[in-house]
Amino acid sequence: MSQRSLKAELSEQRLSQNLYTAQCVKEGELEAAKQMSIPLYEVMQVAGETLFDWIQTHFDHQTNILVAVGTGNNGGDGYVAASLLLADGYRVSLASVDPARQLSGDALLAQQSWLANGGEVADIRLVDTEHFELIVDGLLGTGLSGAVSSSYQSVIQRINQSSAHKLSIDIPSGLDANTGVTLGACVNADTTITFVGIKTGLVTGNGKQRCGNLIFKQLNIGESFAHLMKARARLIEYADFAPLAPRPLDSHKGNNGKLLCIGGNNGMAGAIRMTAEAAMRTGAGLVKVYCHANSTSSIVQGRPEIMASSENLLQMLEWADCIVFGPGLGQTSWSQETFNQLFSYLIHQDKPLIIDADGLNLLSHQLHALNLSYLIMSPHSAEAARLLDTSIENVEDDRYAAATKLVENYGGNCILKGAGSIVHSQVATYVCANGNPGMSTAGMGDVLSGVLGSLAAQGMTAPEASLFGTCIHSAAADLVADNFGQRGMIASDLFDYLRQLVNRK
């Protein structure tokens, strides 16, 4: 398969899409087909044709293809695709986990068509998966809720061990469609083509990893479905945003945002320094840092535009339009005293607050909402677990629920960082499509805090800054990866690209 053609295909997709629960897709598919007077078997045939078209584009007729099917409608899609491949002269085999089981409904019709065209149904337990260059995974669909049975687990393990390209139908078998959690065992797909509506579990956390390259196809009922059903969330990327408005010709530093960054405990100056510089590169007019006395000199060294002090916190709070709190803060007595001073001030002066890192860890000891009109929290899973008094595993088991609970408990807006960062406010939920594994390195969250603070100081609302800031931060990291690779990426590599992206015309 041509990597170039695959990347081109992905770049042409419109990734800003609604996200739905599995039950919503199931109900909406039935209703949309009914309203359009389209038999569901016809929808299955279109799904099979879509799979066939993708395979035809990426693999030649000499490819050894295995279509692995279960007993449900995902298997029915596989039967349709296999029939089309066979008719077109491909070297295709089809195997089932339970070949003797009597199918029903549309899956039975698809199976009968395959058999009538000369196809055979092998027992997948007897098939050598290493013989194939492409394995089409149609074993299990979105209806799976409990753990994968032992018979399916062994098949999934063999598929994963194969060197073949793995194409999953609608969802990788064994994945929870709503949360992206692996249900005992899950196919590690290289490509997933999902139909009708994108399922919430495919775009965040473990689900994003398991899906590989995700492709969305509406089929012949997609537009009707989209009008009928309410989305759970929305997938969004930096390219979906309009360029920022140009600044007035008579603008000056004072009206481009005054940001105060609080953190940088003894020995932790680097974190708050990156926050401050990220804020400047994203357009903040003036940036000050309040830090530990032993950190001031290293923060301003090489970046004299940053003003750093260990004194007069109250005066600096009065000066600021917006506050970033937490990067490099630590959890010492100095950290706690700084926390107390800040929140005593915010009781009487309601200013925009972005809180991250150890600011969140100290916040986790609070038992009530902050009651701030402008609040953005940006935890990773461990910080979210502390805030919710639960485990990291529980957070990752349902990232949507965790983000929702954080906003319920503390108010404001939450960015739950990770693969497919979730941006949740009291009115909407989004998942960021930008980002890459190279971002798993020290300081990335500190840079994000600076971006968020800069946008807030420049006048964006909290939902706007949360969403745009998350996407532009991740898009900058994608540009670094495109130019230099993912391994070896460091947080400060993003600065030049942030500057480039905020000046996009």
XYZ file of C-alpha atoms in Angstrom:
505
model
C 0.000 0.000 0.000
C 1.279 3.454 -0.852
C 1.895 5.488 2.292
C 1.702 8.636 0.199
C -1.777 7.790 -1.078
C -2.972 6.948 2.433
C -1.709 10.260 3.865
C -3.285 12.147 0.971
C -6.579 10.379 1.591
C -6.525 11.277 5.274
C -5.655 14.903 4.635
C -8.623 15.239 2.275
C -11.124 14.165 4.915
C -13.189 16.712 6.752
C -12.342 15.707 10.295
C -14.734 18.077 12.057
C -17.540 15.606 12.632
C -20.220 14.781 15.142
C -19.561 11.932 17.563
C -22.277 9.547 18.717
C -22.804 6.735 21.181
C -23.231 3.240 19.762
C -26.876 3.099 20.818
C -27.536 6.416 19.106
C -26.027 5.129 15.862
C -28.040 1.921 16.069
C -31.325 3.721 16.625
C -30.559 6.478 14.144
C -29.579 4.050 11.409
C -32.908 2.267 11.702
C -34.920 5.496 11.725
C -32.971 7.118 8.884
C -33.368 4.067 6.673
C -37.078 3.934 7.500
C -37.640 7.603 6.664
C -35.771 7.243 3.378
C -37.530 3.934 2.545
C -34.153 2.230 2.171
C -33.916 -1.438 3.225
C -31.177 -2.037 5.774
C -29.740 -4.728 3.524
C -29.120 -2.004 0.956
C -27.229 -0.025 3.614
C -25.144 -3.154 4.273
C -24.408 -3.482 0.566
C -23.207 0.140 0.422
C -20.952 -0.527 3.422
C -19.485 -3.550 1.661
C -18.975 -1.529 -1.523
C -17.164 1.147 0.503
C -14.795 -1.463 1.912
C -14.250 -2.906 -1.556
C -13.486 0.525 -3.018
C -10.909 1.239 -0.321
C -9.209 -2.123 -0.796
C -9.212 -1.694 -4.571
C -7.511 1.701 -4.167
C -4.767 0.467 -1.850
C -4.103 -3.183 -2.755
C -3.573 -4.946 -6.078
C -5.142 -8.196 -7.238
C -2.127 -10.256 -6.177
C -2.777 -9.472 -2.520
C -3.779 -12.404 -0.354
C -6.831 -11.200 1.563
C -8.597 -12.779 4.529
C -12.028 -11.537 5.542
C -12.635 -12.584 9.157
C -16.313 -12.507 10.104
C -18.479 -12.975 13.134
C -22.201 -13.651 13.260
C -23.578 -10.094 13.316
C -23.969 -7.229 10.859
C -20.253 -6.430 10.856
C -19.812 -9.933 9.515
C -22.542 -9.170 6.958
C -20.532 -6.161 5.734
C -17.562 -8.508 5.432
C -19.531 -11.016 3.342
C -20.593 -8.249 0.925
C -17.032 -6.956 0.580
C -15.699 -10.482 0.087
C -18.267 -11.167 -2.667
C -17.233 -8.010 -4.534
C -13.543 -8.869 -4.167
C -14.138 -12.391 -5.455
C -16.132 -11.131 -8.437
C -13.326 -8.685 -9.277
C -10.677 -11.397 -9.328
C -9.024 -10.833 -5.964
C -7.409 -13.692 -4.042
C -9.850 -13.583 -1.150
C -10.686 -16.093 1.560
C -13.405 -15.804 4.165
C -13.343 -17.409 7.602
C -15.754 -17.362 10.524
C -15.311 -17.876 14.237
C -18.423 -20.089 14.160
C -18.956 -21.331 10.581
C -21.700 -23.772 11.572
C -23.880 -21.160 13.241
C -27.083 -20.195 11.445
C -27.108 -16.463 10.724
C -30.220 -14.326 10.586
C -31.529 -11.162 8.973
C -29.332 -9.140 6.616
C -26.163 -10.992 7.637
C -27.783 -14.232 6.413
C -28.659 -12.628 3.062
C -25.069 -11.451 2.662
C -23.743 -14.897 3.534
C -26.087 -16.582 1.057
C -24.924 -14.230 -1.700
C -21.286 -15.096 -0.938
C -22.011 -18.819 -1.083
C -24.091 -18.479 -4.263
C -21.129 -16.792 -5.967
C -18.848 -19.719 -5.182
C -17.395 -18.535 -1.900
C -16.651 -20.801 1.024
C -16.752 -20.229 4.783
C -13.685 -21.613 6.525
C -13.138 -22.133 10.239
C -10.832 -19.311 11.249
C -9.258 -21.467 13.931
C -7.800 -23.591 11.136
C -6.574 -20.689 8.990
C -2.924 -19.601 8.945
C -3.234 -15.820 9.329
C 0.437 -15.362 8.398
C -0.441 -16.318 4.826
C -2.241 -13.003 4.204
C -1.146 -9.438 3.436
C -4.524 -7.923 4.323
C -6.937 -9.050 7.034
C -10.402 -7.477 7.059
C -11.757 -7.529 10.608
C -15.515 -8.053 10.716
C -15.620 -10.163 13.869
C -17.415 -7.967 16.414
C -19.330 -4.720 16.171
C -20.597 -1.882 18.340
C -23.081 -4.041 20.237
C -20.335 -5.620 22.338
C -20.651 -4.637 25.999
C -19.067 -7.376 28.106
C -15.712 -9.058 27.865
C -14.791 -10.753 24.592
C -15.342 -14.519 24.783
C -12.337 -16.817 24.882
C -12.975 -18.106 21.339
C -12.885 -14.569 19.942
C -9.921 -13.600 22.119
C -7.718 -16.302 20.637
C -8.643 -15.230 17.090
C -7.973 -11.568 17.865
C -4.583 -12.434 19.328
C -3.632 -14.340 16.169
C -4.751 -11.465 13.958
C -2.679 -9.021 16.004
C 0.380 -11.249 15.708
C 0.054 -11.273 11.924
C 2.197 -8.897 9.844
C -0.790 -8.212 7.566
C -2.402 -4.786 7.255
C -5.494 -4.928 9.438
C -8.649 -3.175 8.218
C -11.469 -3.048 10.775
C -15.094 -2.716 9.723
C -16.805 0.109 11.650
C -14.837 -0.556 14.856
C -11.859 -2.718 15.865
C -13.276 -5.951 17.254
C -13.156 -5.974 21.048
C -13.295 -2.200 21.518
C -16.016 -0.498 23.558
C -17.570 1.849 20.994
C -18.526 4.459 23.593
C -15.377 4.705 25.705
C -12.581 3.189 23.619
C -11.734 0.685 26.357
C -10.474 -2.753 25.354
C -12.930 -5.446 26.434
C -10.476 -8.230 27.159
C -8.853 -8.312 23.720
C -9.000 -5.953 20.751
C -7.782 -5.914 17.170
C -4.927 -3.448 16.672
C -6.187 -2.004 13.407
C -3.996 -0.172 10.932
C -7.115 1.307 9.338
C -10.706 1.556 10.558
C -13.559 2.570 8.275
C -16.503 3.595 10.420
C -20.005 4.082 9.071
C -23.039 6.380 9.489
C -21.754 8.197 12.597
C -18.353 8.305 14.286
C -18.508 6.498 17.619
C -17.175 8.384 20.640
C -14.748 5.642 21.644
C -12.832 5.730 18.365
C -11.180 9.126 18.784
C -9.749 9.330 22.301
C -7.532 7.366 24.668
C -6.930 3.703 23.917
C -9.561 3.739 21.175
C -7.561 6.247 19.142
C -4.552 3.923 19.324
C -6.505 0.791 18.416
C -8.211 2.349 15.367
C -5.078 3.319 13.481
C -6.054 5.602 10.601
C -9.741 6.402 11.073
C -11.886 6.957 7.972
C -15.511 8.028 8.149
C -18.125 7.213 5.512
C -21.740 8.352 5.817
C -23.128 5.677 3.476
C -26.476 6.321 1.828
C -28.315 7.329 5.010
C -25.696 9.533 6.665
C -27.228 12.927 5.945
C -30.649 11.849 7.153
C -29.073 10.299 10.258
C -27.210 13.537 11.079
C -30.472 15.490 11.039
C -32.239 12.968 13.243
C -29.776 12.296 16.034
C -28.141 14.466 18.675
C -24.363 14.208 18.891
C -22.600 13.318 22.164
C -19.537 15.378 21.193
C -17.741 16.797 18.182
C -14.376 16.048 16.616
C -12.512 19.206 15.703
C -9.078 20.251 14.436
C -7.081 23.447 14.022
C -7.929 23.724 10.305
C -11.613 24.144 11.208
C -10.946 27.559 12.768
C -10.907 30.828 10.875
C -7.649 32.822 11.109
C -7.397 35.204 14.032
C -8.464 38.762 13.244
C -5.590 41.155 12.478
C -4.669 43.594 15.215
C -5.665 47.263 14.926
C -2.930 49.491 13.534
C -2.959 51.555 16.728
C -2.714 48.581 19.125
C -0.098 48.590 21.885
C 1.274 46.078 24.378
C -1.138 47.124 27.097
C -4.238 46.171 25.137
C -2.862 42.854 23.847
C -3.245 41.187 27.229
C -1.399 41.303 30.542
C -0.736 37.785 31.767
C 0.606 36.689 35.152
C 2.136 33.204 35.342
C 2.520 31.783 38.866
C 4.821 28.847 39.551
C 8.513 28.058 39.281
C 9.416 26.741 42.722
C 13.036 26.280 43.735
C 14.607 23.987 41.113
C 11.529 24.128 38.845
C 12.097 27.362 36.953
C 11.978 25.730 33.503
C 8.253 24.927 33.621
C 7.026 28.469 34.271
C 9.624 29.868 31.864
C 8.152 27.737 29.060
C 4.650 28.840 30.044
C 5.638 32.497 29.861
C 7.450 32.182 26.547
C 4.600 30.183 24.991
C 2.250 32.985 26.038
C 4.428 35.582 24.348
C 4.775 33.512 21.164
C 0.994 33.189 21.056
C 0.539 36.941 21.200
C 0.253 38.139 24.805
C 1.388 41.764 25.054
C 2.932 41.650 28.537
C 3.926 38.616 30.601
C 5.027 38.574 34.224
C 6.097 35.604 36.333
C 5.707 35.241 40.080
C 8.123 32.549 41.274
C 10.377 31.366 44.087
C 13.230 33.717 44.900
C 15.807 31.172 43.710
C 14.172 30.923 40.267
C 13.992 34.513 39.051
C 17.399 34.767 37.398
C 17.105 31.526 35.408
C 13.617 32.489 34.169
C 14.704 35.782 32.615
C 18.082 34.539 31.398
C 18.052 34.588 27.601
C 14.509 35.950 27.526
C 14.593 39.509 28.894
C 11.038 40.199 27.667
C 9.734 38.158 30.617
C 9.409 40.071 33.895
C 10.007 37.792 36.902
C 9.702 38.536 40.625
C 9.378 36.702 43.914
C 7.758 39.648 45.686
C 4.516 41.624 45.760
C 2.143 38.885 44.568
C -0.935 40.964 45.402
C 0.332 43.867 43.314
C 1.006 41.537 40.376
C -2.472 40.026 40.690
C -4.009 43.487 40.531
C -1.996 44.233 37.383
C -2.966 41.093 35.485
C -5.844 40.591 33.041
C -5.487 36.816 33.386
C -3.637 34.324 35.618
C -1.942 31.005 34.850
C -1.300 28.984 37.994
C 0.610 25.759 38.522
C 3.553 25.021 36.189
C 6.602 24.192 38.316
C 4.697 25.140 41.473
C 5.589 22.054 43.492
C 3.834 21.105 46.715
C 6.027 22.682 49.381
C 5.090 25.218 52.048
C 5.919 27.984 49.532
C 3.521 26.369 47.060
C 0.724 26.141 49.630
C 1.224 29.726 50.769
C 1.118 30.941 47.170
C -2.038 28.884 46.576
C -3.677 30.409 49.655
C -2.792 33.961 48.612
C -4.124 33.471 45.103
C -7.449 31.970 46.098
C -7.968 34.482 48.905
C -7.593 37.161 46.234
C -9.953 35.410 43.795
C -12.725 35.301 46.384
C -13.018 39.067 46.008
C -11.607 39.623 42.499
C -13.038 37.288 39.859
C -10.319 37.126 37.195
C -9.737 34.569 34.416
C -7.750 31.613 35.781
C -5.961 28.795 33.958
C -4.855 26.109 36.395
C -2.578 23.167 35.636
C 0.083 20.841 37.042
C 0.681 21.203 40.797
C -1.967 23.892 40.922
C -4.433 21.079 40.187
C -2.818 18.789 42.743
C -3.277 21.427 45.431
C -6.790 22.113 44.173
C -7.666 18.423 44.643
C -7.752 19.060 48.402
C -10.634 21.525 47.933
C -14.135 20.158 48.433
C -16.197 22.628 46.442
C -16.476 24.406 43.123
C -14.321 27.481 42.622
C -17.258 29.690 41.573
C -15.155 31.584 39.049
C -16.803 33.017 35.958
C -13.699 32.205 33.870
C -11.878 28.975 34.682
C -9.905 26.516 32.557
C -8.439 23.325 34.048
C -6.053 21.241 31.931
C -5.299 17.972 33.767
C -3.725 14.825 32.420
C -5.189 11.516 33.629
C -3.201 11.347 36.875
C -4.166 14.897 37.849
C -7.782 14.220 36.912
C -7.736 11.114 39.103
C -6.548 13.166 42.088
C -9.201 15.808 41.482
C -11.902 13.129 41.316
C -10.438 10.996 44.128
C -10.288 7.956 41.891
C -7.737 5.938 39.932
C -6.048 6.707 36.628
C -7.620 3.516 35.282
C -11.109 4.786 36.114
C -10.407 8.055 34.327
C -9.132 6.282 31.221
C -12.023 3.810 31.291
C -14.380 6.678 30.392
C -12.601 9.916 29.552
C -15.860 11.635 28.594
C -17.412 10.894 31.970
C -14.269 12.049 33.789
C -14.194 15.388 31.949
C -17.883 15.891 32.648
C -17.456 15.113 36.347
C -14.554 17.562 36.661
C -16.696 20.389 35.334
C -19.588 19.353 37.585
C -17.319 19.355 40.644
C -15.211 22.445 40.008
C -17.068 24.473 37.383
C -15.524 26.158 34.371
C -13.989 24.329 31.441
C -11.885 21.182 31.413
C -9.242 19.993 28.949
C -8.538 16.332 29.700
C -5.197 15.900 27.979
C -4.043 12.755 26.216
C -4.549 11.002 22.903
C -7.642 12.768 21.594
C -7.756 15.502 24.242
C -11.310 16.154 25.435
C -12.429 19.769 25.780
C -15.552 19.949 27.930
C -17.575 22.927 29.072
C -21.009 23.183 30.609
C -22.568 23.500 27.152
C -20.552 21.307 24.770
C -17.921 18.573 24.432
C -15.204 18.408 21.774
C -12.366 16.034 20.945
C -9.184 17.421 19.401
C -8.137 15.563 16.249
C -4.657 17.139 16.214
C -1.691 15.816 18.169
C 0.819 12.975 18.055
C 2.797 10.701 20.421
C 5.830 12.984 20.220
C 3.982 15.250 22.646
C 4.582 12.718 25.423
C 7.490 14.683 26.809
C 8.256 17.068 29.660
C 6.904 20.585 29.425
C 4.137 20.102 26.859
C 1.461 20.888 29.428
C 3.381 23.975 30.563
C 3.406 25.260 26.992
C -0.329 24.595 26.671
C -0.960 26.599 29.845
C 0.893 29.546 28.333
C -1.108 29.301 25.114
C -4.386 29.206 27.039
C -3.396 32.118 29.253
C -2.308 34.195 26.277
C -5.582 33.649 24.417
C -7.594 34.417 27.542
C -5.611 37.595 28.182
C -6.233 38.670 24.583
C -9.980 38.455 25.085
C -11.152 34.975 24.087
C -13.939 33.470 26.153
C -13.093 30.422 28.250
C -14.771 27.925 25.856
C -13.086 29.596 22.866
C -9.638 29.666 24.461
C -9.973 26.049 25.660
C -10.917 24.761 22.240
C -8.696 26.918 20.023
C -5.759 26.677 22.423
C -5.891 22.883 22.567
C -6.052 22.584 18.783
C -3.343 25.142 17.978
C -1.005 23.612 20.573
C -1.483 20.141 19.106
C -1.262 21.443 15.529
C 2.083 23.068 16.336
C 3.320 19.714 17.627
C 2.117 18.060 14.418
C 4.188 20.537 12.387
C 7.239 19.715 14.492
C 6.644 16.005 13.869
C 6.135 16.539 10.137
C 9.411 18.428 9.841
C 11.649 16.595 12.300
C 9.874 13.450 13.479
C 8.134 12.566 16.725
C 11.053 11.146 18.670
C 13.237 13.838 20.148
C 10.502 16.492 20.118
C 10.792 18.875 23.080
C 8.230 21.345 24.316
C 10.147 24.465 23.273
C 10.195 23.173 19.668
C 6.578 24.369 19.455
C 7.330 28.075 19.914
C 8.152 28.968 16.301
C 5.173 26.993 15.016
C 2.779 28.580 17.491
C 3.891 31.954 16.230
C 3.354 30.787 12.649
C -0.134 29.434 13.347
C -1.473 32.480 15.210
C -0.399 34.588 12.210
C -2.076 32.367 9.611
C -3.970 34.461 7.075
